[in-house]
PDB file of C-alpha atoms in Angstrom:
ATOM      1  CA  UNK A  91     136.599 178.234  87.925  1.00  0.00           C
ATOM      2  CA  UNK A  92     140.109 177.749  89.189  1.00  0.00           C
ATOM      3  CA  UNK A  93     140.213 175.817  92.390  1.00  0.00           C
ATOM      4  CA  UNK A  94     143.106 175.732  94.828  1.00  0.00           C
ATOM      5  CA  UNK A  95     142.594 173.597  97.890  1.00  0.00           C
ATOM      6  CA  UNK A  96     144.647 173.236 101.035  1.00  0.00           C
ATOM      7  CA  UNK A  97     144.629 170.183 103.243  1.00  0.00           C
ATOM      8  CA  UNK A  98     143.628 171.885 106.487  1.00  0.00           C
ATOM      9  CA  UNK A  99     142.001 175.164 107.498  1.00  0.00           C
ATOM     10  CA  UNK A 100     143.280 175.016 111.067  1.00  0.00           C
ATOM     11  CA  UNK A 101     146.187 173.083 112.504  1.00  0.00           C
ATOM     12  CA  UNK A 102     147.702 172.948 115.973  1.00  0.00           C
ATOM     13  CA  UNK A 103     151.128 171.359 116.364  1.00  0.00           C
ATOM     14  CA  UNK A 104     153.729 171.080 119.086  1.00  0.00           C
ATOM     15  CA  UNK A 105     157.224 172.544 118.930  1.00  0.00           C
ATOM     16  CA  UNK A 106     159.587 170.143 117.198  1.00  0.00           C
ATOM     17  CA  UNK A 107     156.931 168.272 115.245  1.00  0.00           C
ATOM     18  CA  UNK A 108     157.259 167.764 111.510  1.00  0.00           C
ATOM     19  CA  UNK A 109     154.377 169.473 109.719  1.00  0.00           C
ATOM     20  CA  UNK A 110     153.085 168.874 106.189  1.00  0.00           C
ATOM     21  CA  UNK A 111     150.861 171.397 104.432  1.00  0.00           C
ATOM     22  CA  UNK A 112     149.399 170.217 101.157  1.00  0.00           C
ATOM     23  CA  UNK A 113     148.105 172.280  98.257  1.00  0.00           C
ATOM     24  CA  UNK A 114     146.340 171.066  95.130  1.00  0.00           C
ATOM     25  CA  UNK A 115     145.268 173.058  92.070  1.00  0.00           C
ATOM     26  CA  UNK A 116     143.047 171.841  89.273  1.00  0.00           C
ATOM     27  CA  UNK A 117     143.932 174.231  86.447  1.00  0.00           C
ATOM     28  CA  UNK A 118     147.170 172.702  85.175  1.00  0.00           C
ATOM     29  CA  UNK A 119     149.109 175.794  86.277  1.00  0.00           C
ATOM     30  CA  UNK A 120     152.858 175.716  85.888  1.00  0.00           C
ATOM     31  CA  UNK A 121     153.637 177.861  88.907  1.00  0.00           C
ATOM     32  CA  UNK A 122     152.797 177.240  92.537  1.00  0.00           C
ATOM     33  CA  UNK A 123     153.694 179.332  95.557  1.00  0.00           C
ATOM     34  CA  UNK A 124     153.716 179.152  99.330  1.00  0.00           C
ATOM     35  CA  UNK A 125     153.336 182.317 101.384  1.00  0.00           C
ATOM     36  CA  UNK A 126     152.899 183.130 105.004  1.00  0.00           C
ATOM     37  CA  UNK A 127     150.920 186.131 106.139  1.00  0.00           C
ATOM     38  CA  UNK A 128     151.392 187.863 109.454  1.00  0.00           C
ATOM     39  CA  UNK A 129     149.793 191.081 110.744  1.00  0.00           C
ATOM     40  CA  UNK A 130     151.743 194.137 109.649  1.00  0.00           C
ATOM     41  CA  UNK A 131     154.136 192.105 107.491  1.00  0.00           C
ATOM     42  CA  UNK A 132     151.912 191.316 104.545  1.00  0.00           C
ATOM     43  CA  UNK A 133     152.401 188.290 102.336  1.00  0.00           C
ATOM     44  CA  UNK A 134     155.902 186.871 102.356  1.00  0.00           C
ATOM     45  CA  UNK A 135     157.033 184.309  99.807  1.00  0.00           C
ATOM     46  CA  UNK A 136     158.535 181.138 101.284  1.00  0.00           C
ATOM     47  CA  UNK A 137     159.108 179.003  98.190  1.00  0.00           C
ATOM     48  CA  UNK A 138     157.773 178.692  94.707  1.00  0.00           C
ATOM     49  CA  UNK A 139     157.894 176.083  91.980  1.00  0.00           C
ATOM     50  CA  UNK A 140     157.738 176.665  88.243  1.00  0.00           C
ATOM     51  CA  UNK A 141     157.611 173.029  87.196  1.00  0.00           C
ATOM     52  CA  UNK A 142     157.486 169.518  88.585  1.00  0.00           C
ATOM     53  CA  UNK A 143     160.490 168.842  90.809  1.00  0.00           C
ATOM     54  CA  UNK A 144     161.675 172.429  90.347  1.00  0.00           C
ATOM     55  CA  UNK A 145     161.719 174.861  93.231  1.00  0.00           C
ATOM     56  CA  UNK A 146     163.228 178.186  94.166  1.00  0.00           C
ATOM     57  CA  UNK A 147     163.620 179.916  97.489  1.00  0.00           C
ATOM     58  CA  UNK A 148     161.555 182.942  98.197  1.00  0.00           C
ATOM     59  CA  UNK A 149     162.237 185.646 100.744  1.00  0.00           C
ATOM     60  CA  UNK A 150     161.969 183.540 103.911  1.00  0.00           C
ATOM     61  CA  UNK A 151     162.826 179.871 103.194  1.00  0.00           C
ATOM     62  CA  UNK A 152     164.613 179.161 106.468  1.00  0.00           C
ATOM     63  CA  UNK A 153     162.967 176.393 108.442  1.00  0.00           C
ATOM     64  CA  UNK A 154     160.886 175.229 105.470  1.00  0.00           C
ATOM     65  CA  UNK A 155     161.238 172.830 102.575  1.00  0.00           C
ATOM     66  CA  UNK A 156     158.919 171.988  99.686  1.00  0.00           C
ATOM     67  CA  UNK A 157     158.084 169.121  97.398  1.00  0.00           C
ATOM     68  CA  UNK A 158     156.502 169.091  93.972  1.00  0.00           C
ATOM     69  CA  UNK A 159     156.286 165.549  92.650  1.00  0.00           C
ATOM     70  CA  UNK A 160     153.181 166.163  90.542  1.00  0.00           C
ATOM     71  CA  UNK A 161     152.138 169.261  88.655  1.00  0.00           C
ATOM     72  CA  UNK A 162     148.941 169.745  90.605  1.00  0.00           C
ATOM     73  CA  UNK A 163     150.389 169.319  94.093  1.00  0.00           C
ATOM     74  CA  UNK A 164     152.819 171.456  96.065  1.00  0.00           C
ATOM     75  CA  UNK A 165     153.686 170.570  99.630  1.00  0.00           C
ATOM     76  CA  UNK A 166     155.238 172.742 102.322  1.00  0.00           C
ATOM     77  CA  UNK A 167     157.178 170.992 105.049  1.00  0.00           C
ATOM     78  CA  UNK A 168     158.183 172.373 108.409  1.00  0.00           C
ATOM     79  CA  UNK A 169     160.975 170.011 109.438  1.00  0.00           C
ATOM     80  CA  UNK A 170     160.825 170.957 113.120  1.00  0.00           C
ATOM     81  CA  UNK A 171     158.032 173.364 113.924  1.00  0.00           C
ATOM     82  CA  UNK A 172     158.811 176.344 116.124  1.00  0.00           C
ATOM     83  CA  UNK A 173     156.520 178.886 117.766  1.00  0.00           C
ATOM     84  CA  UNK A 174     157.683 181.634 115.391  1.00  0.00           C
ATOM     85  CA  UNK A 175     156.166 179.615 112.550  1.00  0.00           C
ATOM     86  CA  UNK A 176     152.689 180.220 113.921  1.00  0.00           C
ATOM     87  CA  UNK A 177     151.032 181.993 111.010  1.00  0.00           C
ATOM     88  CA  UNK A 178     148.518 181.879 108.189  1.00  0.00           C
ATOM     89  CA  UNK A 179     149.923 179.861 105.287  1.00  0.00           C
ATOM     90  CA  UNK A 180     148.589 180.547 101.821  1.00  0.00           C
ATOM     91  CA  UNK A 181     149.159 178.522  98.686  1.00  0.00           C
ATOM     92  CA  UNK A 182     148.718 180.038  95.238  1.00  0.00           C
ATOM     93  CA  UNK A 183     149.036 178.972  91.629  1.00  0.00           C
ATOM     94  CA  UNK A 184     149.340 180.795  88.348  1.00  0.00           C
ATOM     95  CA  UNK A 185     149.986 180.179  84.691  1.00  0.00           C
ATOM     96  CA  UNK A 186     152.465 182.004  82.486  1.00  0.00           C
ATOM     97  CA  UNK A 187     152.032 183.798  79.207  1.00  0.00           C
ATOM     98  CA  UNK A 188     155.372 183.838  77.455  1.00  0.00           C
ATOM     99  CA  UNK A 189     157.670 185.176  80.164  1.00  0.00           C
ATOM    100  CA  UNK A 190     154.874 186.959  81.991  1.00  0.00           C
ATOM    101  CA  UNK A 191     153.389 185.667  85.189  1.00  0.00           C
ATOM    102  CA  UNK A 192     149.629 185.747  85.088  1.00  0.00           C
ATOM    103  CA  UNK A 193     147.365 186.413  88.028  1.00  0.00           C
ATOM    104  CA  UNK A 194     147.544 184.135  91.045  1.00  0.00           C
ATOM    105  CA  UNK A 195     144.733 182.123  92.541  1.00  0.00           C
ATOM    106  CA  UNK A 196     144.874 181.404  96.241  1.00  0.00           C
ATOM    107  CA  UNK A 197     143.747 178.546  98.411  1.00  0.00           C
ATOM    108  CA  UNK A 198     141.677 179.284 101.538  1.00  0.00           C
ATOM    109  CA  UNK A 199     144.723 179.240 103.807  1.00  0.00           C
ATOM    110  CA  UNK A 200     145.865 177.131 106.740  1.00  0.00           C
ATOM    111  CA  UNK A 201     146.046 178.806 110.106  1.00  0.00           C
ATOM    112  CA  UNK A 202     148.881 177.003 111.893  1.00  0.00           C
ATOM    113  CA  UNK A 203     149.469 177.363 115.599  1.00  0.00           C
ATOM    114  CA  UNK A 204     152.656 175.923 117.088  1.00  0.00           C
ATOM    115  CA  UNK A 205     152.568 175.540 120.872  1.00  0.00           C
TER     116      UNK A 205
ATOM    117  CA  UNK B 244     165.650 195.827  96.102  1.00  0.00           C
ATOM    118  CA  UNK B 245     162.299 195.719  94.375  1.00  0.00           C
ATOM    119  CA  UNK B 246     159.643 197.398  96.463  1.00  0.00           C
ATOM    120  CA  UNK B 247     155.921 197.873  96.263  1.00  0.00           C
ATOM    121  CA  UNK B 248     154.515 200.463  98.632  1.00  0.00           C
ATOM    122  CA  UNK B 249     150.949 201.122  99.706  1.00  0.00           C
ATOM    123  CA  UNK B 250     149.388 203.439 102.250  1.00  0.00           C
ATOM    124  CA  UNK B 251     148.222 200.992 104.963  1.00  0.00           C
ATOM    125  CA  UNK B 252     145.223 203.148 105.902  1.00  0.00           C
ATOM    126  CA  UNK B 253     142.743 202.521 107.316  1.00  0.00           C
ATOM    127  CA  UNK B 254     140.571 204.548 105.013  1.00  0.00           C
ATOM    128  CA  UNK B 255     137.264 205.143 106.787  1.00  0.00           C
ATOM    129  CA  UNK B 256     134.625 206.415 104.375  1.00  0.00           C
ATOM    130  CA  UNK B 257     130.828 206.751 104.388  1.00  0.00           C
ATOM    131  CA  UNK B 258     128.659 204.731 102.053  1.00  0.00           C
ATOM    132  CA  UNK B 259     128.444 206.336  98.636  1.00  0.00           C
ATOM    133  CA  UNK B 260     131.861 207.967  98.852  1.00  0.00           C
ATOM    134  CA  UNK B 261     134.532 207.750  96.200  1.00  0.00           C
ATOM    135  CA  UNK B 262     137.866 206.491  97.429  1.00  0.00           C
ATOM    136  CA  UNK B 263     141.215 206.089  95.686  1.00  0.00           C
ATOM    137  CA  UNK B 264     144.259 204.018  96.550  1.00  0.00           C
ATOM    138  CA  UNK B 265     147.718 204.341  95.104  1.00  0.00           C
ATOM    139  CA  UNK B 266     150.511 201.855  94.927  1.00  0.00           C
ATOM    140  CA  UNK B 267     154.070 202.772  93.944  1.00  0.00           C
ATOM    141  CA  UNK B 268     156.683 200.368  92.644  1.00  0.00           C
ATOM    142  CA  UNK B 269     160.413 200.772  92.369  1.00  0.00           C
ATOM    143  CA  UNK B 270     161.399 198.655  89.379  1.00  0.00           C
ATOM    144  CA  UNK B 271     160.866 200.223  85.976  1.00  0.00           C
ATOM    145  CA  UNK B 272     161.042 196.788  84.329  1.00  0.00           C
ATOM    146  CA  UNK B 273     157.692 195.839  85.789  1.00  0.00           C
ATOM    147  CA  UNK B 274     155.471 193.778  83.557  1.00  0.00           C
ATOM    148  CA  UNK B 275     152.057 193.089  84.988  1.00  0.00           C
ATOM    149  CA  UNK B 276     149.914 194.739  87.605  1.00  0.00           C
ATOM    150  CA  UNK B 277     146.946 193.536  89.599  1.00  0.00           C
ATOM    151  CA  UNK B 278     144.634 194.573  92.403  1.00  0.00           C
ATOM    152  CA  UNK B 279     143.505 191.938  94.872  1.00  0.00           C
ATOM    153  CA  UNK B 280     140.908 192.143  97.589  1.00  0.00           C
ATOM    154  CA  UNK B 281     141.289 190.317 100.898  1.00  0.00           C
ATOM    155  CA  UNK B 282     138.478 190.009 103.412  1.00  0.00           C
ATOM    156  CA  UNK B 283     139.277 189.473 107.068  1.00  0.00           C
ATOM    157  CA  UNK B 284     140.678 185.975 107.686  1.00  0.00           C
ATOM    158  CA  UNK B 285     140.176 184.995 104.055  1.00  0.00           C
ATOM    159  CA  UNK B 286     142.493 184.488 101.111  1.00  0.00           C
ATOM    160  CA  UNK B 287     143.290 187.259  98.604  1.00  0.00           C
ATOM    161  CA  UNK B 288     141.093 187.222  95.526  1.00  0.00           C
ATOM    162  CA  UNK B 289     141.791 188.867  92.203  1.00  0.00           C
ATOM    163  CA  UNK B 290     139.796 192.068  91.829  1.00  0.00           C
ATOM    164  CA  UNK B 291     141.144 193.208  88.494  1.00  0.00           C
ATOM    165  CA  UNK B 292     144.194 193.338  86.296  1.00  0.00           C
ATOM    166  CA  UNK B 293     145.578 196.763  85.432  1.00  0.00           C
ATOM    167  CA  UNK B 294     146.145 197.531  81.790  1.00  0.00           C
ATOM    168  CA  UNK B 295     148.341 200.241  80.309  1.00  0.00           C
ATOM    169  CA  UNK B 296     145.369 202.182  78.967  1.00  0.00           C
ATOM    170  CA  UNK B 297     143.452 201.904  82.232  1.00  0.00           C
ATOM    171  CA  UNK B 298     140.386 199.765  82.713  1.00  0.00           C
ATOM    172  CA  UNK B 299     137.047 199.831  84.414  1.00  0.00           C
ATOM    173  CA  UNK B 300     134.834 197.167  85.920  1.00  0.00           C
ATOM    174  CA  UNK B 301     131.578 198.575  87.196  1.00  0.00           C
ATOM    175  CA  UNK B 302     132.349 200.895  90.097  1.00  0.00           C
ATOM    176  CA  UNK B 303     136.061 200.081  90.003  1.00  0.00           C
ATOM    177  CA  UNK B 304     138.645 201.826  87.826  1.00  0.00           C
ATOM    178  CA  UNK B 305     142.289 200.868  87.667  1.00  0.00           C
ATOM    179  CA  UNK B 306     145.015 203.005  86.137  1.00  0.00           C
ATOM    180  CA  UNK B 307     148.705 202.619  85.454  1.00  0.00           C
ATOM    181  CA  UNK B 308     151.226 205.435  85.278  1.00  0.00           C
ATOM    182  CA  UNK B 309     154.501 203.953  84.080  1.00  0.00           C
ATOM    183  CA  UNK B 310     156.336 207.282  84.022  1.00  0.00           C
ATOM    184  CA  UNK B 311     155.674 207.863  87.716  1.00  0.00           C
ATOM    185  CA  UNK B 312     155.675 204.158  88.540  1.00  0.00           C
ATOM    186  CA  UNK B 313     152.364 203.830  90.275  1.00  0.00           C
ATOM    187  CA  UNK B 314     149.036 202.131  89.866  1.00  0.00           C
ATOM    188  CA  UNK B 315     145.761 203.328  91.285  1.00  0.00           C
ATOM    189  CA  UNK B 316     142.370 201.923  92.165  1.00  0.00           C
ATOM    190  CA  UNK B 317     139.287 204.119  92.293  1.00  0.00           C
ATOM    191  CA  UNK B 318     136.087 202.896  93.909  1.00  0.00           C
ATOM    192  CA  UNK B 319     132.968 204.925  93.228  1.00  0.00           C
ATOM    193  CA  UNK B 320     129.735 204.816  95.211  1.00  0.00           C
ATOM    194  CA  UNK B 321     131.282 202.747  98.014  1.00  0.00           C
ATOM    195  CA  UNK B 322     129.200 199.940  99.497  1.00  0.00           C
ATOM    196  CA  UNK B 323     129.455 198.406 102.948  1.00  0.00           C
ATOM    197  CA  UNK B 324     130.542 195.203 101.211  1.00  0.00           C
ATOM    198  CA  UNK B 325     133.612 196.978  99.798  1.00  0.00           C
ATOM    199  CA  UNK B 326     135.150 196.926 103.288  1.00  0.00           C
ATOM    200  CA  UNK B 327     138.299 194.846 102.919  1.00  0.00           C
ATOM    201  CA  UNK B 328     142.041 195.133 102.464  1.00  0.00           C
ATOM    202  CA  UNK B 329     143.179 195.941  98.927  1.00  0.00           C
ATOM    203  CA  UNK B 330     146.520 194.568  97.810  1.00  0.00           C
ATOM    204  CA  UNK B 331     148.459 195.664  94.764  1.00  0.00           C
ATOM    205  CA  UNK B 332     150.705 193.203  92.982  1.00  0.00           C
ATOM    206  CA  UNK B 333     153.523 193.907  90.558  1.00  0.00           C
ATOM    207  CA  UNK B 334     155.411 191.367  88.500  1.00  0.00           C
ATOM    208  CA  UNK B 335     158.903 191.998  87.168  1.00  0.00           C
ATOM    209  CA  UNK B 336     160.537 190.807  83.991  1.00  0.00           C
ATOM    210  CA  UNK B 337     163.412 188.394  83.858  1.00  0.00           C
ATOM    211  CA  UNK B 338     165.251 186.081  86.150  1.00  0.00           C
ATOM    212  CA  UNK B 339     163.262 183.600  88.120  1.00  0.00           C
ATOM    213  CA  UNK B 340     159.557 183.352  87.893  1.00  0.00           C
ATOM    214  CA  UNK B 341     159.260 184.413  91.496  1.00  0.00           C
ATOM    215  CA  UNK B 342     159.478 188.044  90.453  1.00  0.00           C
ATOM    216  CA  UNK B 343     156.143 188.983  91.850  1.00  0.00           C
ATOM    217  CA  UNK B 344     155.706 191.289  94.806  1.00  0.00           C
ATOM    218  CA  UNK B 345     152.655 192.090  96.893  1.00  0.00           C
ATOM    219  CA  UNK B 346     152.139 195.389  98.626  1.00  0.00           C
ATOM    220  CA  UNK B 347     151.180 195.124 102.293  1.00  0.00           C
ATOM    221  CA  UNK B 348     147.670 196.280 101.548  1.00  0.00           C
ATOM    222  CA  UNK B 349     145.388 199.235 102.213  1.00  0.00           C
ATOM    223  CA  UNK B 350     142.511 198.693 104.595  1.00  0.00           C
ATOM    224  CA  UNK B 351     139.157 200.175 103.632  1.00  0.00           C
ATOM    225  CA  UNK B 352     136.255 200.489 106.021  1.00  0.00           C
ATOM    226  CA  UNK B 353     132.949 201.721 104.597  1.00  0.00           C
ATOM    227  CA  UNK B 354     130.533 202.956 107.260  1.00  0.00           C
ATOM    228  CA  UNK B 355     126.750 203.377 107.011  1.00  0.00           C
TER     229      UNK B 355
END
């Protein structure tokens, strides 16, 4: 079974703090993704990575950065947390078949509250 | 802009009912299609892929209509445990590998 783990299920941080969210997958997947999910807005892609040290912006990258130093690990960084970054953060990974993205597997999510 | 649209629901149905969801997509160069299920406060989980010829998994049937650019999910004999939000996912060919879009989901509530 594919396993995607995230470092924390719940996190409470103060405005202005630097926040690290870690994601690890054990299936040697090329692609990893960070999303946030808010009521009524669905899943929104923040960043994704298709290889080690490679990253691309998603739909809402502002206020976030990412790091992928090893294939199995993809980190999301909030440089200076703000209250509008309170959300559920979901990490996902997937493999590719030729040029086709295969299905994604999600971690359990981190519910971040910024006060 | 590439869009994936779903009826948000909620669909409230009695146990044993048959319920169908549709999902429309805007880009004709779409490659792969999936249905995910998301329980309240949990992560999305793959329910099934959608193949061109249609496919079935127990009580669930998925179909693809490329001409009209939609995919559908049919659930027969609904169970209480089917209550969840169902998300459709479409991937698009070319460009970056971030060409994957989730619909906002359709909420299903199965009542006794």
